Short mmCIF file of C-alpha atoms in Angstrom, two decimals:
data_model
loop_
_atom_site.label_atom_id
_atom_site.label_comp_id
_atom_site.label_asym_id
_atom_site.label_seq_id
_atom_site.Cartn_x
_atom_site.Cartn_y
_atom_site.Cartn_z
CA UNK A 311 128.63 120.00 282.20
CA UNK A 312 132.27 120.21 283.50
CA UNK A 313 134.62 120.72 279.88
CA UNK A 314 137.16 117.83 279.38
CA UNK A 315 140.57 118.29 280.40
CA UNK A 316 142.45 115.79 278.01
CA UNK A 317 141.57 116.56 274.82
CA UNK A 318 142.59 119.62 272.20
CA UNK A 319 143.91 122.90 273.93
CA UNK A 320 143.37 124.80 271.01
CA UNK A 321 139.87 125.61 268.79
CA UNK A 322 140.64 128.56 267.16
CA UNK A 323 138.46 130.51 269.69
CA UNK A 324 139.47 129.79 272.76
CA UNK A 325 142.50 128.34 275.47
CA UNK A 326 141.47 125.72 277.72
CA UNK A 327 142.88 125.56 281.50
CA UNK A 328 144.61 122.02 281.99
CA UNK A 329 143.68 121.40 285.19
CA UNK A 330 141.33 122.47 287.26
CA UNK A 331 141.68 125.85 289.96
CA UNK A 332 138.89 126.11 292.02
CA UNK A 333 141.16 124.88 295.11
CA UNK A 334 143.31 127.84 295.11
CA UNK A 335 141.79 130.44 292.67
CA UNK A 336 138.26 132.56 293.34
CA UNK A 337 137.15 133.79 289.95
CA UNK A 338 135.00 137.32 289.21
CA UNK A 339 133.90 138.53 286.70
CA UNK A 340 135.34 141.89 285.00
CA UNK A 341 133.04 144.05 283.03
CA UNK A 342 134.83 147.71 281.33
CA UNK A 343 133.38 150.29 278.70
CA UNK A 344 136.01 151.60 276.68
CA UNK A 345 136.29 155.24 275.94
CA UNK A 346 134.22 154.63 272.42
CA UNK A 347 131.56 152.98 274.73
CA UNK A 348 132.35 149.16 273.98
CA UNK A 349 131.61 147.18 276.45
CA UNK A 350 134.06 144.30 276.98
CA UNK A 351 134.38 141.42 279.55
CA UNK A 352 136.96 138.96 280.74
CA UNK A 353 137.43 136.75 283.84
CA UNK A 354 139.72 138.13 286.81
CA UNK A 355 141.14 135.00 288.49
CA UNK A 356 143.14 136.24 292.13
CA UNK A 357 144.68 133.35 294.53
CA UNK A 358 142.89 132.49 297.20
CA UNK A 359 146.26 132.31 299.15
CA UNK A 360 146.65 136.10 297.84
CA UNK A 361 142.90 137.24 297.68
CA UNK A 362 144.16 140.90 297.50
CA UNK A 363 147.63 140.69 295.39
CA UNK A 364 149.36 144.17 294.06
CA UNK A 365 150.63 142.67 291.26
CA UNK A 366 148.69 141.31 287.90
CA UNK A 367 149.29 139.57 284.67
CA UNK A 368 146.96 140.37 281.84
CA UNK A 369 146.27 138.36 278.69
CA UNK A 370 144.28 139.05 275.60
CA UNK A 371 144.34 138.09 271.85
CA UNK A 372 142.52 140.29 268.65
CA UNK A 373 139.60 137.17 268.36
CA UNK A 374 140.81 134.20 270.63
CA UNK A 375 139.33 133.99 274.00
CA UNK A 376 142.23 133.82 276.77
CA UNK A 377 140.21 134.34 279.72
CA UNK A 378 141.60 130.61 280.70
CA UNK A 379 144.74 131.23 279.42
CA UNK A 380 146.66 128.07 280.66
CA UNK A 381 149.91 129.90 282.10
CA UNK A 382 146.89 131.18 284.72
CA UNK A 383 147.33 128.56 286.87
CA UNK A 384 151.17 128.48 287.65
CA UNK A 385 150.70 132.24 287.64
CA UNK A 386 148.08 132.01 290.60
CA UNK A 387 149.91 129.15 292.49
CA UNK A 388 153.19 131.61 292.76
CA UNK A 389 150.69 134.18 293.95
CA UNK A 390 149.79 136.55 290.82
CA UNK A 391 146.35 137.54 290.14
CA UNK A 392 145.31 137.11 286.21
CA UNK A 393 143.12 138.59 283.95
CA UNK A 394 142.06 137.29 280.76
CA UNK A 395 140.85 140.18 278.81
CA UNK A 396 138.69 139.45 276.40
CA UNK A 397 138.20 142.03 273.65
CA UNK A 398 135.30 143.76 271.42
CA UNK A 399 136.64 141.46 268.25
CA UNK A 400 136.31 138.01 270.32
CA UNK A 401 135.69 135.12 268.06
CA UNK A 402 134.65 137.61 265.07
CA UNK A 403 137.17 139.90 263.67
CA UNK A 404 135.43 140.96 260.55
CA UNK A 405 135.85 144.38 261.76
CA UNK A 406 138.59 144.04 263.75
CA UNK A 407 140.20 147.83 264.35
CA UNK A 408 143.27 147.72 266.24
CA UNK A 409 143.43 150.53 267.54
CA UNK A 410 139.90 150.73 268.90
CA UNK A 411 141.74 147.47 271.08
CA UNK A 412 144.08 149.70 272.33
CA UNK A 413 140.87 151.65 274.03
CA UNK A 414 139.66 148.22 275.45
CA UNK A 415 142.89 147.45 276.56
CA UNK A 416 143.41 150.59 278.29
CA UNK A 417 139.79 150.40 279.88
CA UNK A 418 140.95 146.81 281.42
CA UNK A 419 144.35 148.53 283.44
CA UNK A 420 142.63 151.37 284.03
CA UNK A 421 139.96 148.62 286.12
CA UNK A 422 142.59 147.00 287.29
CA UNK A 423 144.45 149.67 289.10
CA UNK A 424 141.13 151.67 290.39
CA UNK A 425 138.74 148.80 290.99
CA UNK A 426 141.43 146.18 292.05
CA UNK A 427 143.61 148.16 293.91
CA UNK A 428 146.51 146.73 291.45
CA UNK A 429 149.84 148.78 291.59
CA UNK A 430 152.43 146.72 288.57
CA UNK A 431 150.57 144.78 285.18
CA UNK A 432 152.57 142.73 283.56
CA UNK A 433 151.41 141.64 279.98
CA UNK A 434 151.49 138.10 278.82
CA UNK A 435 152.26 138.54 275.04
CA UNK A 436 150.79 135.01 273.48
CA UNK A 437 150.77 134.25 269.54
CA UNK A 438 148.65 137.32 268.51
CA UNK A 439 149.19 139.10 271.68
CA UNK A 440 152.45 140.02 271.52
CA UNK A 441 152.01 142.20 268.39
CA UNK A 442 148.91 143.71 270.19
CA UNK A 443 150.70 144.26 273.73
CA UNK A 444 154.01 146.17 272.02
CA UNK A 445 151.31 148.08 270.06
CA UNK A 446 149.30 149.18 273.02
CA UNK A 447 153.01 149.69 275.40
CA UNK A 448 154.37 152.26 272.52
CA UNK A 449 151.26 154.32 272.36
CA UNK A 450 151.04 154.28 276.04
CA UNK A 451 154.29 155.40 276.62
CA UNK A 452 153.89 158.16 273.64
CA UNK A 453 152.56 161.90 274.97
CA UNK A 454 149.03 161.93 274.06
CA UNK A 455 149.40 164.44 271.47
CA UNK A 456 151.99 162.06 269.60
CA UNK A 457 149.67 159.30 270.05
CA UNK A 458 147.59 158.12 266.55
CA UNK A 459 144.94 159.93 265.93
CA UNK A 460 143.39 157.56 262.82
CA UNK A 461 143.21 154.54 261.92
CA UNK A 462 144.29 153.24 258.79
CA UNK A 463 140.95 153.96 257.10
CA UNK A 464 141.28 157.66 258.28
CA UNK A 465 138.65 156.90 260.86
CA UNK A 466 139.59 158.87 264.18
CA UNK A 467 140.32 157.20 267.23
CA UNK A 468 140.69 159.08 270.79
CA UNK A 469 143.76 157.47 271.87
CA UNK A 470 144.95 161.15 272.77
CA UNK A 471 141.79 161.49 274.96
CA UNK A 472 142.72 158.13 277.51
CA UNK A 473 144.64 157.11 280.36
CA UNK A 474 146.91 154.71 278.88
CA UNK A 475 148.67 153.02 281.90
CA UNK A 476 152.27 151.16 280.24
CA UNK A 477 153.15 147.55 281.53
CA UNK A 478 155.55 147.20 283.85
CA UNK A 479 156.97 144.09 282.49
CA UNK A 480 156.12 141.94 279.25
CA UNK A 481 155.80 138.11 278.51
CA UNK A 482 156.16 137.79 275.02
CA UNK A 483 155.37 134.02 273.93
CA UNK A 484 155.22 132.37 270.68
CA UNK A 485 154.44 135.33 269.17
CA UNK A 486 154.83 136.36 265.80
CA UNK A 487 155.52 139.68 264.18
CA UNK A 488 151.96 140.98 263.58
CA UNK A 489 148.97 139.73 261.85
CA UNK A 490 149.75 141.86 258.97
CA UNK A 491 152.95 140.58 258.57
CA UNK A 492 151.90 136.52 258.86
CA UNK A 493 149.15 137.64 255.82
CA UNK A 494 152.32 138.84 254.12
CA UNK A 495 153.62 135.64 254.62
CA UNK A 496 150.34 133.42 253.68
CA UNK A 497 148.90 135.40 251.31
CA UNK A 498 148.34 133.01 248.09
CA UNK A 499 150.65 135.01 245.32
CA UNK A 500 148.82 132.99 242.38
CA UNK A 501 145.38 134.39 242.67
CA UNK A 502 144.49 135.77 239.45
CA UNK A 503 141.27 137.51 240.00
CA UNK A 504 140.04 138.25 243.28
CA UNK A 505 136.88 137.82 242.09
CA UNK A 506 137.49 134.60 240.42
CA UNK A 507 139.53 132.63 243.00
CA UNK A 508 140.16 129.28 241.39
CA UNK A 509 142.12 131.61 238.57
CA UNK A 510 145.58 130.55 239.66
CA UNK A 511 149.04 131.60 238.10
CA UNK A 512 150.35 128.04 237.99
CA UNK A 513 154.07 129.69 238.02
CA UNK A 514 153.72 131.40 241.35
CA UNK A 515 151.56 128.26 242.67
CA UNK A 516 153.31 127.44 245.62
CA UNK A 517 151.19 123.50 245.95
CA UNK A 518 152.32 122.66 242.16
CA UNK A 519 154.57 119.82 241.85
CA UNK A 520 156.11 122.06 238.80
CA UNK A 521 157.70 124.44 241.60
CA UNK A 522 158.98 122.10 243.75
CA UNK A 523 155.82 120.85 246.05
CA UNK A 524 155.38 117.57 247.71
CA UNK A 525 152.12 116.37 249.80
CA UNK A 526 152.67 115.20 253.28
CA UNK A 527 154.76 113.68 254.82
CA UNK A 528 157.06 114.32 252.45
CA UNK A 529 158.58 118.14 252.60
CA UNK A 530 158.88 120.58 249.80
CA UNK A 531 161.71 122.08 248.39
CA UNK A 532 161.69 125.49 246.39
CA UNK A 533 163.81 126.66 244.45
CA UNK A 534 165.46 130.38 245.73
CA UNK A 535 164.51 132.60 242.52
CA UNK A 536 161.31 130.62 242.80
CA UNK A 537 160.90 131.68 247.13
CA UNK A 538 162.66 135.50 245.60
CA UNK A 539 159.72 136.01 242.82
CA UNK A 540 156.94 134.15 245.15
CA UNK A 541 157.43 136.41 248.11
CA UNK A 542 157.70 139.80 245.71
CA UNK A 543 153.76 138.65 244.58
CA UNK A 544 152.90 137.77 247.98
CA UNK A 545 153.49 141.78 248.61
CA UNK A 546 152.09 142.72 245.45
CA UNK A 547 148.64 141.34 245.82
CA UNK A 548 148.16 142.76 249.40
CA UNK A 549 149.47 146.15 247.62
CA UNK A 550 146.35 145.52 245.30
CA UNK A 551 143.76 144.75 248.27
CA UNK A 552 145.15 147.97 250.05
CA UNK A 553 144.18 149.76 247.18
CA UNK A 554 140.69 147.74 246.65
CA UNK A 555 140.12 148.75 250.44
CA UNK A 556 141.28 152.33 250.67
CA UNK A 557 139.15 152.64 247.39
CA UNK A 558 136.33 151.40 249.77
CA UNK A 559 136.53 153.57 252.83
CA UNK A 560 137.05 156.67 249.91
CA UNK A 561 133.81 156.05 248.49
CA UNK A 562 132.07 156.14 251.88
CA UNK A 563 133.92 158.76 253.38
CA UNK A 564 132.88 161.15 250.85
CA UNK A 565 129.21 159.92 250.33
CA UNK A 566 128.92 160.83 254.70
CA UNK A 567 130.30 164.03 254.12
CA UNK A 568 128.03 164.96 250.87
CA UNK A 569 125.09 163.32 253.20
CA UNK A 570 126.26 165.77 255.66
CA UNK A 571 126.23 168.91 253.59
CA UNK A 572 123.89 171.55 252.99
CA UNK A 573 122.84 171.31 249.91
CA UNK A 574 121.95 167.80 250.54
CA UNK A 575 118.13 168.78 250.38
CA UNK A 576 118.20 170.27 246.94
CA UNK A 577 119.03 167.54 245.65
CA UNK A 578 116.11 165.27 243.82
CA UNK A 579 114.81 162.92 246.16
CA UNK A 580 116.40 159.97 243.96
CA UNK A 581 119.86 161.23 244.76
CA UNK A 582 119.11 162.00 248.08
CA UNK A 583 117.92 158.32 248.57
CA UNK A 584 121.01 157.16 246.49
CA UNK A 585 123.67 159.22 248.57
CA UNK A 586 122.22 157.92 252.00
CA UNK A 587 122.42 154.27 250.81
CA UNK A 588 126.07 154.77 249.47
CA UNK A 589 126.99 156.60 253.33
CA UNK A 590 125.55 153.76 255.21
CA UNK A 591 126.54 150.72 253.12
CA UNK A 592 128.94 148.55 254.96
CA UNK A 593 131.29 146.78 252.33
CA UNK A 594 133.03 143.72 253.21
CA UNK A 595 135.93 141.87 251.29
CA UNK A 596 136.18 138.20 250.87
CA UNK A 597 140.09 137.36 250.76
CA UNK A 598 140.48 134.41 249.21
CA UNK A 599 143.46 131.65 249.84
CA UNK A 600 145.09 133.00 252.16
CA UNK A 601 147.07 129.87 253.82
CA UNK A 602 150.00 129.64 251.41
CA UNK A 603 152.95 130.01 253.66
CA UNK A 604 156.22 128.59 252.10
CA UNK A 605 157.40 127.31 255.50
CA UNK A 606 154.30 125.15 255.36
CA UNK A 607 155.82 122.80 253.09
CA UNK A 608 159.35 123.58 252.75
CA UNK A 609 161.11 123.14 256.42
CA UNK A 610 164.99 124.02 254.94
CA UNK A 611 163.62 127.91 254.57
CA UNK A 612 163.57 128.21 258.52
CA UNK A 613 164.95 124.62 259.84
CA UNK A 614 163.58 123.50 262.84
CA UNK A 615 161.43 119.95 264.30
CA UNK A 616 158.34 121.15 263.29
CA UNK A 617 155.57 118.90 261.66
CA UNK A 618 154.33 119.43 258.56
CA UNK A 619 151.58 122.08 257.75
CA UNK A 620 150.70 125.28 259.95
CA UNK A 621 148.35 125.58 263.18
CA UNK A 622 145.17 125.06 261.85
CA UNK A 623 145.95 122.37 259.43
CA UNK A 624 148.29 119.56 258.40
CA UNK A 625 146.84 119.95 254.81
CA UNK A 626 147.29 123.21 253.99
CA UNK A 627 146.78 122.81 250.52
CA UNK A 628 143.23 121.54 250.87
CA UNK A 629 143.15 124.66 253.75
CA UNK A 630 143.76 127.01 251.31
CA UNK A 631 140.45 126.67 249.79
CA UNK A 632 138.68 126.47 253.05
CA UNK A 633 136.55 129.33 254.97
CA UNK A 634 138.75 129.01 257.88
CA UNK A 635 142.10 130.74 256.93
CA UNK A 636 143.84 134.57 257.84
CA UNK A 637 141.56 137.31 257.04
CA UNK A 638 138.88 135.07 255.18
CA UNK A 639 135.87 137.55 255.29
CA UNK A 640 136.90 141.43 256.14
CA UNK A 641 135.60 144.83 256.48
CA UNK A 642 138.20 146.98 254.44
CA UNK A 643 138.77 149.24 258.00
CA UNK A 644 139.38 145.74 259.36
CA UNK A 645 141.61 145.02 256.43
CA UNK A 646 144.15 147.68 256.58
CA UNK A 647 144.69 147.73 260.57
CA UNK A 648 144.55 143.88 261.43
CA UNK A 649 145.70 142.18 258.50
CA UNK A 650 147.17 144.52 255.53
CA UNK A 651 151.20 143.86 256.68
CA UNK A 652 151.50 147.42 254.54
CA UNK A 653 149.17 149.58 256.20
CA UNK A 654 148.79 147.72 259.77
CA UNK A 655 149.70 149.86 262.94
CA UNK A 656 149.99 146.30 264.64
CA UNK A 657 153.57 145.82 263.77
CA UNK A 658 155.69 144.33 266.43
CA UNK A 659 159.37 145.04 264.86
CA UNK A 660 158.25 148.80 264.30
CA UNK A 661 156.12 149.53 268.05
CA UNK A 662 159.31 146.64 270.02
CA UNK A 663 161.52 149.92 270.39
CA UNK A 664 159.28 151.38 272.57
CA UNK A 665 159.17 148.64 274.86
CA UNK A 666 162.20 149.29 277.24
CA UNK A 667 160.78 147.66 280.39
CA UNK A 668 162.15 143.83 281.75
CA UNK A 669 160.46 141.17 278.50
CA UNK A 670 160.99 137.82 278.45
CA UNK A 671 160.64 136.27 274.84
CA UNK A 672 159.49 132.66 274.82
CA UNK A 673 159.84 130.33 271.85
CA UNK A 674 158.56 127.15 271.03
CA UNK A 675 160.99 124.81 269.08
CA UNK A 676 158.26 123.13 267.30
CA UNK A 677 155.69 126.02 266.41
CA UNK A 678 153.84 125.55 263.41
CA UNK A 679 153.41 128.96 262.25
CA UNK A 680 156.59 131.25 264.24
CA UNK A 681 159.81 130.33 263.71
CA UNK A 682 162.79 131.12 265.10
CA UNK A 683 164.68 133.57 262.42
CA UNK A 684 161.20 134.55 260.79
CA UNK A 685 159.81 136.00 264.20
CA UNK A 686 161.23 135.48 267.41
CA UNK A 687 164.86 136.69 267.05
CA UNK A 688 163.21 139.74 264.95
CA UNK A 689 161.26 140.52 267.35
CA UNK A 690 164.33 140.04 270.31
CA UNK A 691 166.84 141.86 267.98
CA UNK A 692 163.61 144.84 267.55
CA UNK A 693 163.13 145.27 271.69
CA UNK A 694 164.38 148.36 273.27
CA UNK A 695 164.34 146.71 276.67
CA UNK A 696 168.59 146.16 278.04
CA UNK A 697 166.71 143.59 280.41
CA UNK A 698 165.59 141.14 278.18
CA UNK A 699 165.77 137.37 278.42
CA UNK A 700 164.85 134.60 275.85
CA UNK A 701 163.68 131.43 276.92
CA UNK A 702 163.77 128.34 274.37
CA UNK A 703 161.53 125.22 274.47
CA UNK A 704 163.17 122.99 271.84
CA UNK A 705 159.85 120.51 272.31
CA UNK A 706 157.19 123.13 272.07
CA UNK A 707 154.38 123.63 270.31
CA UNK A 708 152.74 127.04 269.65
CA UNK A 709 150.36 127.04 272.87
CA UNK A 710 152.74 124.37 274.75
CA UNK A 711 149.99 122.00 273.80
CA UNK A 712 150.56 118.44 275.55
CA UNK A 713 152.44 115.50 272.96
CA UNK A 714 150.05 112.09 272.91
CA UNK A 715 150.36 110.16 275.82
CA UNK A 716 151.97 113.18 277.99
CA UNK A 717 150.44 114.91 281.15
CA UNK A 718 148.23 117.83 279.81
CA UNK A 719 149.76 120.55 281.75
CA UNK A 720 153.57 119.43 281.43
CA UNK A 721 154.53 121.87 278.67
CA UNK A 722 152.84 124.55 280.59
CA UNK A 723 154.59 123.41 283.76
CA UNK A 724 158.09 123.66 281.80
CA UNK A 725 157.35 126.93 280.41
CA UNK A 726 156.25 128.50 283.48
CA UNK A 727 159.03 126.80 285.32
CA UNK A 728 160.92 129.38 283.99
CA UNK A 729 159.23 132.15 283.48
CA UNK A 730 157.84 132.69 286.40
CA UNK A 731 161.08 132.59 288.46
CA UNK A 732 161.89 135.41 285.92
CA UNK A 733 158.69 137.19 286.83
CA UNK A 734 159.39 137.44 290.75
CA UNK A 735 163.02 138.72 290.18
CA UNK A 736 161.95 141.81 288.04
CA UNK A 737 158.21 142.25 289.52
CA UNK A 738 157.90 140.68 292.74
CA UNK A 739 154.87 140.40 295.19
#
């Protein structure tokens, strides 16, 4: 069954082409083992009128599948091959470990340049991907020996042990700062008891008419001490779940390495039993409301034509207590590198320095969940690069989704308009 072509561009999982490409793209299929031994697979789309290019884009998000990333098709039309990388945390990031991305990532170049005969990647940056391509380019660019050597958790992670190839260029597109750093923002301050999640703090309640909230379509409007003390909590419950998850990886950590030890065997056969369930239990933490952004609600805190609501609701007061927001269900390694903004290695305005190569930074004037003083002139004020251009789409939406009525692949047409003009003059065919 062929998938439609005119309806939502955006599932939470996955990116839809607009159109279809089979007239002037071939398609194959890319299959790489990462150092750890993940396997990973994505699509590798080349131009037919190009069936051997030298030069490749490369997309790929922590969980959402861009293997038909919809810039693909402008891309291949002006003669670029793409690859949509998809990586080991696709549409499940539980246990999502950034830096064991990094090895995927650096499995896919590494194809790329020995398999495909590519000579210049350029990285397309989108939403989630931008945090994770500056990440990757900084500890690509680092000597090995400087590179990290643990994650978060303390788990190691043979980054030093890799070819890292760096980007030649970067596409950075409604992207925000890092998925740490939205948590930060969405976190739900109120939450009592982690345990007990309908607990709430009614002063640091964000959706109580008390502190200033209205229900769509009317907007909020908080109060500045109230925003001051609301974002302080924000950072003081993720300080709490840092502490609930280091606590976590502790307790294993030192259960493998008793396990481990020689005098393991003494031990009564109780213990022994005990010791070997604590070193192989696999904790997970349930994160409760986690879909309280001020912004939501309140569009004078970072003005711009956005609707009301975020990206994966217009209610996000009834989202809040829904299984589908940030960091919902989490292994505490997963915790600390994807979504902790205190402990995450995935920080765009800390790894944007090392990116010196030509970027182009994309916003859309309408994104529901990056905005313009929040994210994307952070992140243009963070870049190293002294060839860097910013492109603004007053219209836009956060994937240059298509308005009601309006060809599916105009905003996509606009954008690339643009950028890819950009593209040829710094890496050209």
């Amino acid at each position: 069954m062929s998938k439609p072509l005119n309806t939502t561009y955006w599932t939470g999982a996955w990116i839809r082409f607009r159109e279809p490409v089979n007239e002037f793209a071939s398609c194959e299929l890319a299959t790489v083992y990462a150092r750890d031994g993940a396997q990973c697979r994505g699509l590798y789309w080349t131009p037919k009128n190009n069936p051997k290019p030298k030069v490749a884009v490369i997309a790929a998000h922590p969980r959402v599948d861009f293997s038909e990333h919809y810039a693909f098709p402008q891309l291949l039309r002006a003669g670029y091959a793409c690859l949509g990388a998809n990586l080991r945390s696709l549409k499940n990031d539980v246990n999502c470990i950034h830096e064991q991305l990094l090895l995927d990532m650096a499995a896919y170049v590494q194809w790329l340049k020995e398999v495909q005969g590519i000579e210049k990647v350029v990285w397309l940056g989108n939403s989630g991907g931008g945090s994770l391509g500056c990440f990757y380019q900084a500890q690509a660019k680092a000597a090995p020996g400087q590179r990290l050597k643990l994650t978060p958790a303390g788990r190691p992670v043979p980054l030093a042990e890799i070819e890292m190839p760096a980007f030649d260029a970067m596409v950075i597109s409604a992207a925000h700062t890092g998925q740490g750093l939205i948590v930060n923002e969405t976190i739900d301050p109120s939450v009592v008891d982690e345990h007990r999640p309908l607990l709430t703090d009614s002063s640091l309640d964000m959706y109580d008419p008390a502190n200033g909230f209205k229900p769509a379509p009317e907007w909020s409007s908080y109060a500045p001490e109230f925003v001051e003390r609301y974002r302080a909590a924000q950072l003081a419950r993720v300080a709490r779940l840092d502490a609930v998850a280091k606590a976590m990886v502790r307790e294993r950590i030192d259960a493998e390495a008793a396990q481990s030890s020689e005098g393991l065997s003494s031990l009564p056969f109780a213990a022994q039993r005990a010791l070997m369930q604590q070193a192989n239990f696999q904790p997970v933490m349930v994160i409760y409301r986690t879909m309280a952004n001020l912004h939501y609600t309140d569009n004078t805190l970072d003005p711009t034509d956005r609707g009301y609501g975020c990206l994966i609701s217009t209610r996000p007061h009834l989202m809040n207590y829904q299984i589908s927001g940030f960091a919902r269900i989490q292994t505490p390694d997963a915790w600390l590198s994807t979504w902790s903004g205190l402990s995450s290695n995935a920080n765009l305005l800390k790894n944007a320095p090392a990116v010196t190569e030509p970027v182009a930074v994309v916003h859309a004037g309408r994104d529901l969940d990056v905005y313009p003083r929040t994210h994307t002139q952070r992140i243009w004020n963070s870049l190293g690069s002294t060839d860097k251009t910013y492109f603004d789409f007053p219209e836009a939406l956060h994937y240059f989704e298509p308005a009601a009525g309006e060809d599916p692949n105009a905003g996509a047409m606009a954008q690339l308009g643009k950028v890819v003009p950009w593209l040829q003059s710094r890496v050209p065919l």
